[in-house]
Amino acid sequence: MIAKIDVDIPTCIGCGTCWVVCPDAFREVEVGEEYKAATTGRLAPEKVLREVAEGCPSLSISLIDDAGAVLCPTEAQREELRKRLQW
């Protein structure tokens, strides 16, 4: 069960998908001259949160359970992103 959402603002590319799809849990914030994702402090249905986190192109959204374990993205998802980003 998801207990917390964390957004890694430095890696967020500001595509906006999260705050458009799930405005209950995400909002846009201005960071310098860019817009980035931030949490609202509220949760949304788990299915929606998983879809948003898995669809984040930079995997900047982490879904965390009550014990502090990261449910999403998985280490396999992070490794796949690292491979795709290597030139």
Short mmCIF file of C-alpha atoms in Angstrom, two decimals:
data_model
loop_
_atom_site.label_atom_id
_atom_site.label_comp_id
_atom_site.label_asym_id
_atom_site.label_seq_id
_atom_site.Cartn_x
_atom_site.Cartn_y
_atom_site.Cartn_z
CA MET A 1 0.00 0.00 0.00
CA ILE A 2 1.34 3.41 -0.95
CA ALA A 3 1.94 5.66 2.05
CA LYS A 4 4.04 8.43 0.53
CA ILE A 5 5.02 9.96 -2.80
CA ASP A 6 8.45 11.44 -3.39
CA VAL A 7 9.48 13.53 -6.39
CA ASP A 8 13.17 13.92 -7.17
CA ILE A 9 12.98 17.49 -8.44
CA PRO A 10 16.55 17.64 -9.85
CA THR A 11 15.86 14.73 -12.23
CA CYS A 12 12.31 15.83 -13.12
CA ILE A 13 12.11 17.09 -16.69
CA GLY A 14 8.80 18.89 -16.14
CA CYS A 15 6.85 17.05 -18.83
CA GLY A 16 3.66 17.68 -16.84
CA THR A 17 2.03 14.29 -17.28
CA CYS A 18 1.79 13.66 -13.54
CA TRP A 19 0.05 16.90 -12.60
CA VAL A 20 -2.30 16.69 -15.60
CA VAL A 21 -3.28 13.05 -15.04
CA CYS A 22 -3.37 13.19 -11.23
CA PRO A 23 -3.83 16.75 -9.92
CA ASP A 24 -4.92 15.41 -6.52
CA ALA A 25 -1.39 14.15 -5.84
CA PHE A 26 0.84 16.32 -8.06
CA ARG A 27 1.26 19.98 -8.86
CA GLU A 28 3.66 22.06 -10.89
CA VAL A 29 6.18 24.31 -9.22
CA GLU A 30 8.51 26.85 -10.72
CA VAL A 31 12.16 26.05 -10.11
CA GLY A 32 14.33 28.75 -11.55
CA GLU A 33 13.10 29.18 -15.11
CA GLU A 34 11.62 25.67 -15.36
CA TYR A 35 8.49 23.95 -14.18
CA LYS A 36 8.90 20.75 -12.21
CA ALA A 37 6.60 18.29 -10.45
CA ALA A 38 5.91 18.38 -6.73
CA THR A 39 3.53 16.53 -4.50
CA THR A 40 0.39 18.06 -3.04
CA GLY A 41 0.73 15.99 0.12
CA ARG A 42 -2.34 13.97 -0.79
CA LEU A 43 -2.62 10.48 -2.24
CA ALA A 44 -4.77 9.23 -5.09
CA PRO A 45 -5.97 5.73 -6.00
CA GLU A 46 -3.03 3.32 -6.10
CA LYS A 47 -3.70 2.30 -9.71
CA VAL A 48 -3.48 5.92 -10.87
CA LEU A 49 -0.33 6.60 -8.85
CA ARG A 50 1.38 3.52 -10.26
CA GLU A 51 0.46 4.49 -13.83
CA VAL A 52 1.80 7.99 -13.31
CA ALA A 53 5.04 6.84 -11.64
CA GLU A 54 5.68 4.15 -14.25
CA GLY A 55 4.94 6.63 -17.05
CA CYS A 56 7.36 9.27 -15.75
CA PRO A 57 10.05 9.48 -18.47
CA SER A 58 12.77 10.32 -15.95
CA LEU A 59 11.51 7.95 -13.20
CA SER A 60 11.55 10.91 -10.83
CA ILE A 61 8.45 9.78 -8.94
CA SER A 62 8.89 7.23 -6.16
CA LEU A 63 6.00 5.47 -4.46
CA ILE A 64 6.87 4.44 -0.92
CA ASP A 65 5.10 2.03 1.45
CA ASP A 66 4.56 2.27 5.23
CA ALA A 67 7.88 0.55 5.93
CA GLY A 68 9.80 3.01 3.74
CA ALA A 69 10.38 0.57 0.88
CA VAL A 70 10.24 1.98 -2.64
CA LEU A 71 7.45 0.22 -4.53
CA CYS A 72 7.98 2.04 -7.79
CA PRO A 73 10.15 2.49 -9.74
CA THR A 74 11.79 -0.87 -9.31
CA GLU A 75 15.53 -1.27 -9.54
CA ALA A 76 14.99 -3.04 -12.87
CA GLN A 77 13.15 0.02 -14.21
CA ARG A 78 15.95 2.31 -13.03
CA GLU A 79 18.57 0.06 -14.63
CA GLU A 80 16.66 0.05 -17.93
CA LEU A 81 16.56 3.87 -17.89
CA ARG A 82 20.31 4.01 -17.18
CA LYS A 83 20.94 1.73 -20.17
CA ARG A 84 18.77 3.84 -22.46
CA LEU A 85 20.59 7.00 -21.40
CA GLN A 86 24.06 5.65 -22.16
CA TRP A 87 25.31 6.78 -25.53
#
